PDB file of C-alpha atoms in Angstrom:
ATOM      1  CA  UNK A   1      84.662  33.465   9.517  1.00  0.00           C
ATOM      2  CA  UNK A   2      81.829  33.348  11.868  1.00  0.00           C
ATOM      3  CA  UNK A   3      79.382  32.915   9.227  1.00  0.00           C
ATOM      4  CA  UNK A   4      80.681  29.399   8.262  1.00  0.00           C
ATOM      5  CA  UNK A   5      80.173  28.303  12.117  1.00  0.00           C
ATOM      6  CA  UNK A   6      76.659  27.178  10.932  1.00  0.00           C
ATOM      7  CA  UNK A   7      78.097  24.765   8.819  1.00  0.00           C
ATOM      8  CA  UNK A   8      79.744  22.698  11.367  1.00  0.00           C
ATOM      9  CA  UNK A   9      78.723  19.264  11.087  1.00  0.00           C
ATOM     10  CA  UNK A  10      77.434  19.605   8.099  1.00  0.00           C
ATOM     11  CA  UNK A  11      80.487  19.441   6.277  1.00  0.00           C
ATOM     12  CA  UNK A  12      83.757  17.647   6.763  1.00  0.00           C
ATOM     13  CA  UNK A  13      86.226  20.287   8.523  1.00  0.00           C
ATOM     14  CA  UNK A  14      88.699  19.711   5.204  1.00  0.00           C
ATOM     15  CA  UNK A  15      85.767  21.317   3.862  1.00  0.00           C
ATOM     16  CA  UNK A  16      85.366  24.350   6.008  1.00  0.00           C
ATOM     17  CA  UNK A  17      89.113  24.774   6.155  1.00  0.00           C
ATOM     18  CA  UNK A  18      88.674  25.164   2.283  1.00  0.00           C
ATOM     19  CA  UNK A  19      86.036  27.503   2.607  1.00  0.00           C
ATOM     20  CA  UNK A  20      87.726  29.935   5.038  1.00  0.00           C
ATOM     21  CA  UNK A  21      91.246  29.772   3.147  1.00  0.00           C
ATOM     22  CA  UNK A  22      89.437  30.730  -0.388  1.00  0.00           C
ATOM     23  CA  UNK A  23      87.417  33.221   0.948  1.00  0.00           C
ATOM     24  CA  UNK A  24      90.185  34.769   3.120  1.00  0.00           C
ATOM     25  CA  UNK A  25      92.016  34.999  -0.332  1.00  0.00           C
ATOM     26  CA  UNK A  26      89.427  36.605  -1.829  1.00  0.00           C
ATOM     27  CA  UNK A  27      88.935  39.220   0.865  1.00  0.00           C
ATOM     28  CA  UNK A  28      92.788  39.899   0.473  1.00  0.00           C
ATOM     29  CA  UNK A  29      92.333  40.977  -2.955  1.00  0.00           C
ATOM     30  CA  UNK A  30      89.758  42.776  -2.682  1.00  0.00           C
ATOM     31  CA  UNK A  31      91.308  44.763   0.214  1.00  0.00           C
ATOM     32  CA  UNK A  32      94.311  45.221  -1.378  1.00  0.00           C
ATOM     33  CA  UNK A  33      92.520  46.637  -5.035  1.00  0.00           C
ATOM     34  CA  UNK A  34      90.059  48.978  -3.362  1.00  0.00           C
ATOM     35  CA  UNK A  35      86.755  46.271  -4.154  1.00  0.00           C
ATOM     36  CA  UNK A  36      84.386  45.226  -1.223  1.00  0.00           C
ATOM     37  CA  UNK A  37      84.013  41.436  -1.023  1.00  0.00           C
ATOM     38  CA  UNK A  38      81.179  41.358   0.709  1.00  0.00           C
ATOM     39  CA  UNK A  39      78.755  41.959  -0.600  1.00  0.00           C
ATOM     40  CA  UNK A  40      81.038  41.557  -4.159  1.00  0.00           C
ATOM     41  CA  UNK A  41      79.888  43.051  -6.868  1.00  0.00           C
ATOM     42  CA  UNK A  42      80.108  40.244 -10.022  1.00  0.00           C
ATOM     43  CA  UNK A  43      82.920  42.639 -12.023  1.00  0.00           C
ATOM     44  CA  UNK A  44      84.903  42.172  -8.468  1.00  0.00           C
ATOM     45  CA  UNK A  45      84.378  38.617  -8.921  1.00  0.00           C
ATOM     46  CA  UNK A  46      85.372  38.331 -12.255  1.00  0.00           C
ATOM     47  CA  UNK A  47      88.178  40.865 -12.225  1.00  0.00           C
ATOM     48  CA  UNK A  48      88.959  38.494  -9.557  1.00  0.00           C
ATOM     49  CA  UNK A  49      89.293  35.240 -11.289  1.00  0.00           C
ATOM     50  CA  UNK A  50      91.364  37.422 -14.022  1.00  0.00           C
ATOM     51  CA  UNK A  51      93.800  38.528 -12.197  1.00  0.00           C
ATOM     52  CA  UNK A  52      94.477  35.027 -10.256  1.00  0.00           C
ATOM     53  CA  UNK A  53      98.008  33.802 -11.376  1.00  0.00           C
ATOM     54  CA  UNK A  54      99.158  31.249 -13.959  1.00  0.00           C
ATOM     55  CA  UNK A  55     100.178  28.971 -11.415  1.00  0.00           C
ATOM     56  CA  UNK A  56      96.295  28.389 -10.329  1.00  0.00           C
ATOM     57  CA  UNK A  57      94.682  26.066 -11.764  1.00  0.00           C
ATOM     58  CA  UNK A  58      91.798  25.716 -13.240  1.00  0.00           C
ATOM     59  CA  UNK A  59      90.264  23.469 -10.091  1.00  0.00           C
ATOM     60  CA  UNK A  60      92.030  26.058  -7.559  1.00  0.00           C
ATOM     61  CA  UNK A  61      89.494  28.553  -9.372  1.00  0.00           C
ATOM     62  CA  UNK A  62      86.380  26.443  -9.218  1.00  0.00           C
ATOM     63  CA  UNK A  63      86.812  25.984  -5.578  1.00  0.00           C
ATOM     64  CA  UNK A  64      87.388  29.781  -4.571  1.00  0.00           C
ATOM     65  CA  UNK A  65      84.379  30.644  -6.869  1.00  0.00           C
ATOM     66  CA  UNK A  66      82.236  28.074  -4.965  1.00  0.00           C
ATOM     67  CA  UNK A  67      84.058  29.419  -1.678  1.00  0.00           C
ATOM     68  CA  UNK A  68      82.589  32.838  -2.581  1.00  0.00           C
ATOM     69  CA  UNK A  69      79.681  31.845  -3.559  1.00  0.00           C
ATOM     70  CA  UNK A  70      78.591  29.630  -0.256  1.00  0.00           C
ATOM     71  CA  UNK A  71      79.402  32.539   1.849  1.00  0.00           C
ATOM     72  CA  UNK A  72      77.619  35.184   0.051  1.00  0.00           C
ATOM     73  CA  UNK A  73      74.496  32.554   0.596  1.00  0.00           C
ATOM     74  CA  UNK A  74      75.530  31.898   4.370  1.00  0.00           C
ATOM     75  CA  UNK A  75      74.840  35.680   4.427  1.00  0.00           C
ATOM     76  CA  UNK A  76      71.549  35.986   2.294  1.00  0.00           C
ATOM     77  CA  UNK A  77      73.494  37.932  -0.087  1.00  0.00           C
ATOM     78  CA  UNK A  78      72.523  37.544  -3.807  1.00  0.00           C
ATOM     79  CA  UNK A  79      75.115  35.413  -5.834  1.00  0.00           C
ATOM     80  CA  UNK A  80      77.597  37.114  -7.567  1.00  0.00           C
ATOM     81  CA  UNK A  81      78.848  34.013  -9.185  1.00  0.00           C
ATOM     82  CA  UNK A  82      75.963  33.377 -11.342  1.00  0.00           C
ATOM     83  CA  UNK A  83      76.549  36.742 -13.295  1.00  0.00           C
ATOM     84  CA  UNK A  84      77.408  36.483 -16.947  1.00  0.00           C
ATOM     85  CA  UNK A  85      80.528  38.337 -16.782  1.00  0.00           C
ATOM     86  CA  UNK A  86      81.501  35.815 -14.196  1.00  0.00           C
ATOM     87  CA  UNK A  87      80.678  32.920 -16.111  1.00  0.00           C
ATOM     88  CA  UNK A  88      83.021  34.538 -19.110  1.00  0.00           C
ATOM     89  CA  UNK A  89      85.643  35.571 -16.605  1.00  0.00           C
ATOM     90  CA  UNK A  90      85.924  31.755 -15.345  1.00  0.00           C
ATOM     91  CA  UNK A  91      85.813  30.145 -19.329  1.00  0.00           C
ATOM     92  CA  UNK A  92      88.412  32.600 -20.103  1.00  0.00           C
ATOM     93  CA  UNK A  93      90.891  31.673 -17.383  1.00  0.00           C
ATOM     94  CA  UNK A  94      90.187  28.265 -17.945  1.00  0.00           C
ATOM     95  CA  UNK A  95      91.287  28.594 -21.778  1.00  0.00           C
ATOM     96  CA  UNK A  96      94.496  30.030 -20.625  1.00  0.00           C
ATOM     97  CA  UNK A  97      95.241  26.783 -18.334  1.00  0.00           C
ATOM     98  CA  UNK A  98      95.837  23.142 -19.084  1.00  0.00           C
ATOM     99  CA  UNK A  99      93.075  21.261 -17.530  1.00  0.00           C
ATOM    100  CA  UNK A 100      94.474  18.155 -17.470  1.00  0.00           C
ATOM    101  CA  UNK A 101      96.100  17.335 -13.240  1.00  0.00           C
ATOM    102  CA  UNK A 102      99.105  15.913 -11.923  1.00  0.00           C
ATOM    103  CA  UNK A 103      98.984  12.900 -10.694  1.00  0.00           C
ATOM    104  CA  UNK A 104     100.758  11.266  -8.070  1.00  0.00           C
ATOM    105  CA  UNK A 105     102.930   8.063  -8.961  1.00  0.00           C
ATOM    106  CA  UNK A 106     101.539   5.131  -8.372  1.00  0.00           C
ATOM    107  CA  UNK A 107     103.068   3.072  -5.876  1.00  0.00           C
ATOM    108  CA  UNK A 108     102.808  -1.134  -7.782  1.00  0.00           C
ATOM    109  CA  UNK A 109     104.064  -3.759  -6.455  1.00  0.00           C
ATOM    110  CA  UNK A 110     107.399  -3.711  -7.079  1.00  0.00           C
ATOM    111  CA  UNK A 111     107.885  -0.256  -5.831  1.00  0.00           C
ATOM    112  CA  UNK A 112     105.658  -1.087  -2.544  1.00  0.00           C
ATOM    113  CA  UNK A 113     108.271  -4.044  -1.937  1.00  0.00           C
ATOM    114  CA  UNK A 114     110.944  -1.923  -2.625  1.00  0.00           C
ATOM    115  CA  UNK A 115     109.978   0.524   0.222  1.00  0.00           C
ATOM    116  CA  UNK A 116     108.849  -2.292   2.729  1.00  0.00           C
ATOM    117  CA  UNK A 117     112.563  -3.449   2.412  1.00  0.00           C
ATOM    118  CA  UNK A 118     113.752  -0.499   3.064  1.00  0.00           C
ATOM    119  CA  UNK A 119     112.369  -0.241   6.568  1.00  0.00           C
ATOM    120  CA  UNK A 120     114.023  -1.240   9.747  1.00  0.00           C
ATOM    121  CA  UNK A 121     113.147  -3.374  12.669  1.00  0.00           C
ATOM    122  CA  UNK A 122     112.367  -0.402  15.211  1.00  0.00           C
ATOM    123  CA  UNK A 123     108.629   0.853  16.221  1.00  0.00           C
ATOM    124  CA  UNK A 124     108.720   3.182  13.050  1.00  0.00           C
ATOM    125  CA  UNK A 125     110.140   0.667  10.300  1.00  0.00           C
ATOM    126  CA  UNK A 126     107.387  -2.064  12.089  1.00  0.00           C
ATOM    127  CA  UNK A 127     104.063   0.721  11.533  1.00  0.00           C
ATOM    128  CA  UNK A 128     105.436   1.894   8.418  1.00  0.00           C
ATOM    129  CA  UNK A 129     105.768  -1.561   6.909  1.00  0.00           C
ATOM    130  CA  UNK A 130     102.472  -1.916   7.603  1.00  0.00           C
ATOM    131  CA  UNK A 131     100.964   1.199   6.975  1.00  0.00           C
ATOM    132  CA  UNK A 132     102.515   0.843   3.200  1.00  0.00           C
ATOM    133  CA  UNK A 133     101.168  -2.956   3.107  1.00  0.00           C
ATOM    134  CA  UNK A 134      97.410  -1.844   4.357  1.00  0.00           C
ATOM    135  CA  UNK A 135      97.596   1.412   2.140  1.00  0.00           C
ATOM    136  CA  UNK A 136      98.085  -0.678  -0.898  1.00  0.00           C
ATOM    137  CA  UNK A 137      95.615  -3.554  -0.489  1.00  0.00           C
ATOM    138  CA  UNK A 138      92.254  -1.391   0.695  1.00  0.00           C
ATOM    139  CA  UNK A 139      92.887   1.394  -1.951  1.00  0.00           C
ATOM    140  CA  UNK A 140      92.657   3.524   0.968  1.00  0.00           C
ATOM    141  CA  UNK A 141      93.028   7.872   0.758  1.00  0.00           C
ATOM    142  CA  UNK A 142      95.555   8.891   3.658  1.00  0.00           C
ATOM    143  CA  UNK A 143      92.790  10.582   5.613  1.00  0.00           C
ATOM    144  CA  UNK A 144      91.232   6.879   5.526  1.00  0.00           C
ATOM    145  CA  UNK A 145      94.312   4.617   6.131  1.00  0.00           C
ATOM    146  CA  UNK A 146      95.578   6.939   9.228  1.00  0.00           C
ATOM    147  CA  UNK A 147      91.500   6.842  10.875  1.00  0.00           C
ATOM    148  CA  UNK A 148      91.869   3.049  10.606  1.00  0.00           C
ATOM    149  CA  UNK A 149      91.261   1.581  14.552  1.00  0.00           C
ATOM    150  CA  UNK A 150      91.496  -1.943  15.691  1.00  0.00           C
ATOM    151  CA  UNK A 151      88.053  -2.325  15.941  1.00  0.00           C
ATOM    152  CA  UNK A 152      87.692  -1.753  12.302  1.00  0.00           C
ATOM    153  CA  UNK A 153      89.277  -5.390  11.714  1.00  0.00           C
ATOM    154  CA  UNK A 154      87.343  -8.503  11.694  1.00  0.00           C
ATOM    155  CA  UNK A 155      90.152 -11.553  10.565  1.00  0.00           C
ATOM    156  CA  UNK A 156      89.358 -14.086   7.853  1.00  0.00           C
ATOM    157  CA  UNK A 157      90.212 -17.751   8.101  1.00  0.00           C
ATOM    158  CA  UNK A 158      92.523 -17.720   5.162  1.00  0.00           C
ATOM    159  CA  UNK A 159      94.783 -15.269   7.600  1.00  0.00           C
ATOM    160  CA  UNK A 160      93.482 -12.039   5.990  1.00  0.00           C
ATOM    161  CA  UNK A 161      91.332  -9.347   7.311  1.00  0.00           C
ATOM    162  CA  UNK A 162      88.142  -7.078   6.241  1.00  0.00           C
ATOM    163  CA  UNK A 163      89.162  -3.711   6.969  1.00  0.00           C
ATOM    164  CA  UNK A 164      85.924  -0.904   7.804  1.00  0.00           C
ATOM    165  CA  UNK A 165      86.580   1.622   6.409  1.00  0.00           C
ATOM    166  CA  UNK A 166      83.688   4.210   7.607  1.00  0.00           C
ATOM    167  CA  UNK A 167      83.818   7.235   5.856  1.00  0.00           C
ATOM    168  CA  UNK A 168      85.148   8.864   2.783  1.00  0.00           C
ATOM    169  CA  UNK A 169      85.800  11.713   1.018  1.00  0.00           C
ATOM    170  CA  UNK A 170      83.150  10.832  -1.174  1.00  0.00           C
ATOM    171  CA  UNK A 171      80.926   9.278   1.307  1.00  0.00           C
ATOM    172  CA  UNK A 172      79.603  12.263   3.670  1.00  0.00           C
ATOM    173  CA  UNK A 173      77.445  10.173   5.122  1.00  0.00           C
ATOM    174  CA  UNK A 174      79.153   7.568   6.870  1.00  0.00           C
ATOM    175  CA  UNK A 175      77.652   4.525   4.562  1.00  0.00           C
ATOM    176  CA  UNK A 176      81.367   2.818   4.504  1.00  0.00           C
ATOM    177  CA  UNK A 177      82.677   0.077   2.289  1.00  0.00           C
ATOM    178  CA  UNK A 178      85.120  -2.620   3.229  1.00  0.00           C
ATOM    179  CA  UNK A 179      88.449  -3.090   2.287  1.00  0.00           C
ATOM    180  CA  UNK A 180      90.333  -6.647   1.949  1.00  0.00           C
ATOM    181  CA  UNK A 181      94.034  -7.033   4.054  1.00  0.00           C
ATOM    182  CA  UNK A 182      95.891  -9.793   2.711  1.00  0.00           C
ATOM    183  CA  UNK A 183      97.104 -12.467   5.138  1.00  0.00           C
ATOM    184  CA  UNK A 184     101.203 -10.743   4.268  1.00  0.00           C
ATOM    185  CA  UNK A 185      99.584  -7.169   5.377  1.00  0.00           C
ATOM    186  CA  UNK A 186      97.880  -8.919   8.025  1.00  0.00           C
ATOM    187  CA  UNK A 187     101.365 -10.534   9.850  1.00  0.00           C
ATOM    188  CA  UNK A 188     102.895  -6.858   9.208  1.00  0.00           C
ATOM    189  CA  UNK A 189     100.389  -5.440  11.278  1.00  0.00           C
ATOM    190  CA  UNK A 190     100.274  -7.695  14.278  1.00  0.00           C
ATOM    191  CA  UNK A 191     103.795  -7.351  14.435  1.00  0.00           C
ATOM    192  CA  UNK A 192     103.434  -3.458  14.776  1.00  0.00           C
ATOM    193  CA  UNK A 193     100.649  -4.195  17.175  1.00  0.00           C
ATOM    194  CA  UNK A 194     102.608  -6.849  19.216  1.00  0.00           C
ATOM    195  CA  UNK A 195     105.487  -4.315  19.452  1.00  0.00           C
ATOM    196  CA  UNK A 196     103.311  -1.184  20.090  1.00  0.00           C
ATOM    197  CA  UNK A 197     101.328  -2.637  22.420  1.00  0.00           C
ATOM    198  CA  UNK A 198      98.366  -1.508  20.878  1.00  0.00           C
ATOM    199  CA  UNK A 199      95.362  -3.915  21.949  1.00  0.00           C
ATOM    200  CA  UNK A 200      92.562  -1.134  21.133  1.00  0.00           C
ATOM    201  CA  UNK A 201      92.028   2.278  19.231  1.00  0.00           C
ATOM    202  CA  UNK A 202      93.883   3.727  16.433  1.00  0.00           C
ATOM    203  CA  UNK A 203      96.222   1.650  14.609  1.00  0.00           C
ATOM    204  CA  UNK A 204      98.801   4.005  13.458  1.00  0.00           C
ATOM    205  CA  UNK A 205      99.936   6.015  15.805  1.00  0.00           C
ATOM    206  CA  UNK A 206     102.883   8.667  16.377  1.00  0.00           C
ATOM    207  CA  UNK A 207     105.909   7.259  17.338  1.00  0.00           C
ATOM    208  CA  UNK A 208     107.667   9.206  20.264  1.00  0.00           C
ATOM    209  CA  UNK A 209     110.883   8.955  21.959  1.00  0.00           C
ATOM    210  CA  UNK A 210     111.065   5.223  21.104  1.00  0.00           C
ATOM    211  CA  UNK A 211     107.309   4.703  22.427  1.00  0.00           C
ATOM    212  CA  UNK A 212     104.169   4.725  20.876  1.00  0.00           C
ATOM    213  CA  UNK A 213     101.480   7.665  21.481  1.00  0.00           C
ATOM    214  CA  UNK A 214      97.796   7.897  22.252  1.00  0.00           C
ATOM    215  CA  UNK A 215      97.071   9.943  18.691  1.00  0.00           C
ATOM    216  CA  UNK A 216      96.554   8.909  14.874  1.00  0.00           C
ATOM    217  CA  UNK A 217      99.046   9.814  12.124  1.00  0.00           C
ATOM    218  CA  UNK A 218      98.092  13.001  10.837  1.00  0.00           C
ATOM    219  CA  UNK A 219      97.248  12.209   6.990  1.00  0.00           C
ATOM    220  CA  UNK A 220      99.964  14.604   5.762  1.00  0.00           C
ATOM    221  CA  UNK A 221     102.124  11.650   7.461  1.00  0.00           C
ATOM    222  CA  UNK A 222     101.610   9.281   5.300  1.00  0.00           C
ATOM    223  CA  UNK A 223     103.415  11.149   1.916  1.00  0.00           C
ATOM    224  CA  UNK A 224     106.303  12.182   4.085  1.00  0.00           C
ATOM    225  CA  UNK A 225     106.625   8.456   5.337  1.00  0.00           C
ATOM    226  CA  UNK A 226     106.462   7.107   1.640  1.00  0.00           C
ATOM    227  CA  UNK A 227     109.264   9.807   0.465  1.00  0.00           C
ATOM    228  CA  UNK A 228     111.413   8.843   3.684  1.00  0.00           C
ATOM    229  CA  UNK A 229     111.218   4.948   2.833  1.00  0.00           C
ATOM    230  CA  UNK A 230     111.807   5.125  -0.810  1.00  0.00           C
ATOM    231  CA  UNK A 231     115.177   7.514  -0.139  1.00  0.00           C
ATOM    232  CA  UNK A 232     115.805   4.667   2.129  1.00  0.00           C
ATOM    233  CA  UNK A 233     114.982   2.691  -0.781  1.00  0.00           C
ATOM    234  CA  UNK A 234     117.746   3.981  -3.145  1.00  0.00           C
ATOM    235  CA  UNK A 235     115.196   5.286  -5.357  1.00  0.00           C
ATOM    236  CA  UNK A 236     115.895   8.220  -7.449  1.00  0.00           C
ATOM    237  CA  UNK A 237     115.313  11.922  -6.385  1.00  0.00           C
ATOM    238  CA  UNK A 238     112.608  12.682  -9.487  1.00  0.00           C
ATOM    239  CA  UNK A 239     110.676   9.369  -7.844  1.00  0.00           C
ATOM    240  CA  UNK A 240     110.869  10.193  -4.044  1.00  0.00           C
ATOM    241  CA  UNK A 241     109.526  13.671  -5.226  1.00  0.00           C
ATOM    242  CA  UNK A 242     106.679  12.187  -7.298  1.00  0.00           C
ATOM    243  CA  UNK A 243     105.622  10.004  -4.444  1.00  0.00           C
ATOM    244  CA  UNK A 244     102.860  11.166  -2.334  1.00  0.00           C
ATOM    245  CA  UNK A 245      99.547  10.465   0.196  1.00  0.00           C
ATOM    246  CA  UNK A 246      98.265   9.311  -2.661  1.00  0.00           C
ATOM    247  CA  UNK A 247     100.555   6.766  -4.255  1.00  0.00           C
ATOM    248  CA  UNK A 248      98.952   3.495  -3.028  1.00  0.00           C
ATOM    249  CA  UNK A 249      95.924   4.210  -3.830  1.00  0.00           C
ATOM    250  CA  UNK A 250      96.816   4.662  -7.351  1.00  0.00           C
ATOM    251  CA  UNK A 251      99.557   2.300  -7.556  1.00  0.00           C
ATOM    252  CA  UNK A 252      97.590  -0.909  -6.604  1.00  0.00           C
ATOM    253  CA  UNK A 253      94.534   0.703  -9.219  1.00  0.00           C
ATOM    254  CA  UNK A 254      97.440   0.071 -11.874  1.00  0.00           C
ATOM    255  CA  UNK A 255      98.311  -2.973 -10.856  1.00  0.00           C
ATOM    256  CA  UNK A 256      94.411  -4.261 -10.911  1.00  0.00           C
ATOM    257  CA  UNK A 257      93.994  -2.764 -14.395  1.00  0.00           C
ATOM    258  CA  UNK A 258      97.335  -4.613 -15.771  1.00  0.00           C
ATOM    259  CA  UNK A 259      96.005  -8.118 -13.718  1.00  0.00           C
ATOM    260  CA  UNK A 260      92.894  -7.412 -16.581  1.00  0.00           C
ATOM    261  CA  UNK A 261      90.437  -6.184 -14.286  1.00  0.00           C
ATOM    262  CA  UNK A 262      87.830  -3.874 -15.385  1.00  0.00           C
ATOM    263  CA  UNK A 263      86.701  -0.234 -14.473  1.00  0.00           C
ATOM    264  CA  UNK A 264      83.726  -1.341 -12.417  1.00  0.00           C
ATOM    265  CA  UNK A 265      85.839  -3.585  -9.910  1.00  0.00           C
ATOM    266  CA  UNK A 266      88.404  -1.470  -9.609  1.00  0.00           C
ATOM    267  CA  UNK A 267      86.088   1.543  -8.462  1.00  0.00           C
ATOM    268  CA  UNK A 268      84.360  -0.957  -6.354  1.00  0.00           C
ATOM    269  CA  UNK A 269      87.130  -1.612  -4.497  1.00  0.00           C
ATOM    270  CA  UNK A 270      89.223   1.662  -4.370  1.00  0.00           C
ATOM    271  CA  UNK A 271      85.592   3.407  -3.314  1.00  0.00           C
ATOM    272  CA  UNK A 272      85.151   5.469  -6.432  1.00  0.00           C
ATOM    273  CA  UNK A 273      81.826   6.994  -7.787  1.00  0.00           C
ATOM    274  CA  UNK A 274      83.422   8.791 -10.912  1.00  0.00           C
ATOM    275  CA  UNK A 275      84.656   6.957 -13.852  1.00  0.00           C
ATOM    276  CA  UNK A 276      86.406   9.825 -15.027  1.00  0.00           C
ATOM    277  CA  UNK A 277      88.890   9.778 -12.279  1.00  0.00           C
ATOM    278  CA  UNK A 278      89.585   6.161 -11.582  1.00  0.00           C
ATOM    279  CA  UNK A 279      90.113   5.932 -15.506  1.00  0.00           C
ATOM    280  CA  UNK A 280      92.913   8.469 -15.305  1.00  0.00           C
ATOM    281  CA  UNK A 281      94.373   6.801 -12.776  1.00  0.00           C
ATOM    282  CA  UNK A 282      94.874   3.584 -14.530  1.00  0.00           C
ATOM    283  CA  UNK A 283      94.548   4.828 -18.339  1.00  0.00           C
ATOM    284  CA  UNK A 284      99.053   4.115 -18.703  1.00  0.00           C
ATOM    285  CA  UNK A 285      98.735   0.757 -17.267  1.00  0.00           C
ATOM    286  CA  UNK A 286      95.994   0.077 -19.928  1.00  0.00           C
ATOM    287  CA  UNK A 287      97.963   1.339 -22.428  1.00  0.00           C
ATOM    288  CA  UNK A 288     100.387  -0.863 -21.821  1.00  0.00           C
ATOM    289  CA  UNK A 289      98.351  -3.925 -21.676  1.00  0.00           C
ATOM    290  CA  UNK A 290      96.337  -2.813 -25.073  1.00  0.00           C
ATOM    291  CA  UNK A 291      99.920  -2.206 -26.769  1.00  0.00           C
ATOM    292  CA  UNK A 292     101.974  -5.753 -25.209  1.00  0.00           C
ATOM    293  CA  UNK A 293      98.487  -7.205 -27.071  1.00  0.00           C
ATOM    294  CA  UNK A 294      98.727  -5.624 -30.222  1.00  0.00           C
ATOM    295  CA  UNK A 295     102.294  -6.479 -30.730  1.00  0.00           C
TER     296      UNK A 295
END
C-alpha cells in the first residue's frame, strides 16, 4: 500500500510487512461482503472482527485492528476503531478465545547439549554448533542471533566474549545491550570462523555447495536448524515440533530461574521490558523449584 511508504524508516520492515498483510486481509473481506474498507464504516469494522475465525487469536485481532486503524490515520481518515460498537465487537471475540499463548519449548541445557551432539564436523554442523551455543548464552531473538557480525565481539580474558547486540524488537532505537559468550561458545565459534574463513561481517552465514556465502541466515533459519538437529538428536516427533526460533531464548530463561535467579536479572539479560512475559516464560521452572522446596 502506497500509503504506508511514509512510514519507512520509521518502523522496522517486520512492522510494515504486518501492516500491509492485516490490512490486505481486511480489504479482502470487505471486498468479498459488499463493505468499503476505506474509508470503513465502524459496523464494517466490527462485523469484521465478528466474523474472523476461531482459529485467530485474540493478539491476531489486536494487530489487524491496529493495522486498520494506522492506515485510516496515514490517510486522514477518522478512526473507525475507536467506535463503541467496535470496542464491544473486539471484548466479545475476545470472550470467545483463550487468551492465554503458546509457547515455544524451551531449549535447557540438557536439550542444547543434546542438539550440539548431534551435529557433524562439516561447515553446517561447525555454524550450527555455534549458532545453538551463542543463541543460548545471550538470550538472543532469531532476528538478533542471525544480525550478529564479527565486529560485534570484543573477547574477555577468561576466554569468553561480550556479544553487541544493537537492536531489538523492543529497542527501536538502536540503544543495544550486551550479551555474555561463554569461553565453550566462544571455541565453537572460532572453529566455524577458522573453517568458514570468515575474518569480517556476518557471522552466520548460508552455507552453499560446501562453501560459505556473503549473506546472513534468514531468522526463519534458525527454528528449522533447531528442528533438523534435534531429529538428528533422536528426540521425539511432539519435541522437534515444539521447538522453534524461539527456544533458546526461553530455554536458558528456565534454566536462570531454576539456578535461583530472580525476575529482574533474568530480564536484564534476555533484554526484556515486560514482566508479564519473561514471567511466563519461566513461571514451570519456578514451579518446580517452589514445589522440590516444599517437599
Amino acid at each position: 500500500m502506497a500509503a504506508l511508504l511514509r512510514l519507512d524508516g520509521a518502523y522496522s520492515e517486520n512492522t510494515l510487512r504486518g501492516y500491509r498483510a492485516d490490512f490486505r486481509t481486511f480489504e479482502a473481506w470487505c471486498n468479498a461482503n459488499g463493505h468499503t474498507a476505506l474509508p470503513a464504516a465502524p459496523e464494517t469494522v466490527a462485523a469484521f472482527l465478528g466474523a474472523a475465525p476461531s482459529t485467530a487469536s485474540t493478539s491476531t485481532l489486536r494487530r489487524r485492528l491496529a493495522s486498520i486503524r494506522k492506515v485510516h490515520r496515514l490517510f486522514k481518515f477518522g478512526n473507525p476503531a475507536e467506535d463503541e460498537d467496535v470496542v464491544i465487537a473486539l471484548r466479545r471475540a475476545q470472550r470467545t478465545r483463550h487468551r492465554r499463548p503458546g509457547q515455544a519449548l524451551g531449549l535447557t541445557s540438557d536439550l542444547r547439549d543434546r542438539l550440539i551432539d548431534a551435529c557433524p564436523a562439516d561447515l553446517s554442523g561447525l555454524r550450527d554448533r555455534a549458532l545453538i551455543s551463542i543463541g543460548y548464552d545471550t538470550l538472543c531473538r532469531r532476528s538478533e542471533l542471525v544480525a550478529f557480525r564479527l565486529e560485534d565481539l570484543t573477547w574477555l580474558a577468561d576466554g569468553g566474549m561480550l556479544a553487541l547486540i544493537r537492536r531489538a524488537k523492543n529497542d527501536p532505537f538502536g540503544d543495544g545491550r550486551e550479551g555474555y559468550v561463554s569461553m565453550r561458545s566462544a571455541g565453537l565459534l572460532d572453529e566455524w570462523l577458522r573453517a568458514a574463513g570468515i575474518d569480517e561481517g556476518w557471522l552466520f552465514r548460508r552455507v552453499v555447495f560446501d562453501g560459505v556465502g556473503p549473506n546472513p541466515l534468514h531468522p526463519h533459519s534458525v527454528g528449522r536448524i533447531l528442528k533438523q538437529r534435534a531429529a538428528a538428536a533422536g528426540t521425539s516427533a511432539e519435541t522437534v515440533d515444539a521447538l522453534s526460533g524461539h527456544s533458546m531464548r526461553v530455554g536458558a530463561a528456565q534454566d536462570m530461574m531454576a539456578a535461583g535467579m530472580g525476575l529482574l536479572p533474568i530480564m536484564k539479560t534476555g533484554g526484556w521490558k515486560s514482566v508479564n512475559v519473561v514471567a511466563r516464560y519461566v513461571q514451570n521452572a519456578d514451579l518446580l523449584r517452589v514445589s522440590a522446596n516444599r517437599w
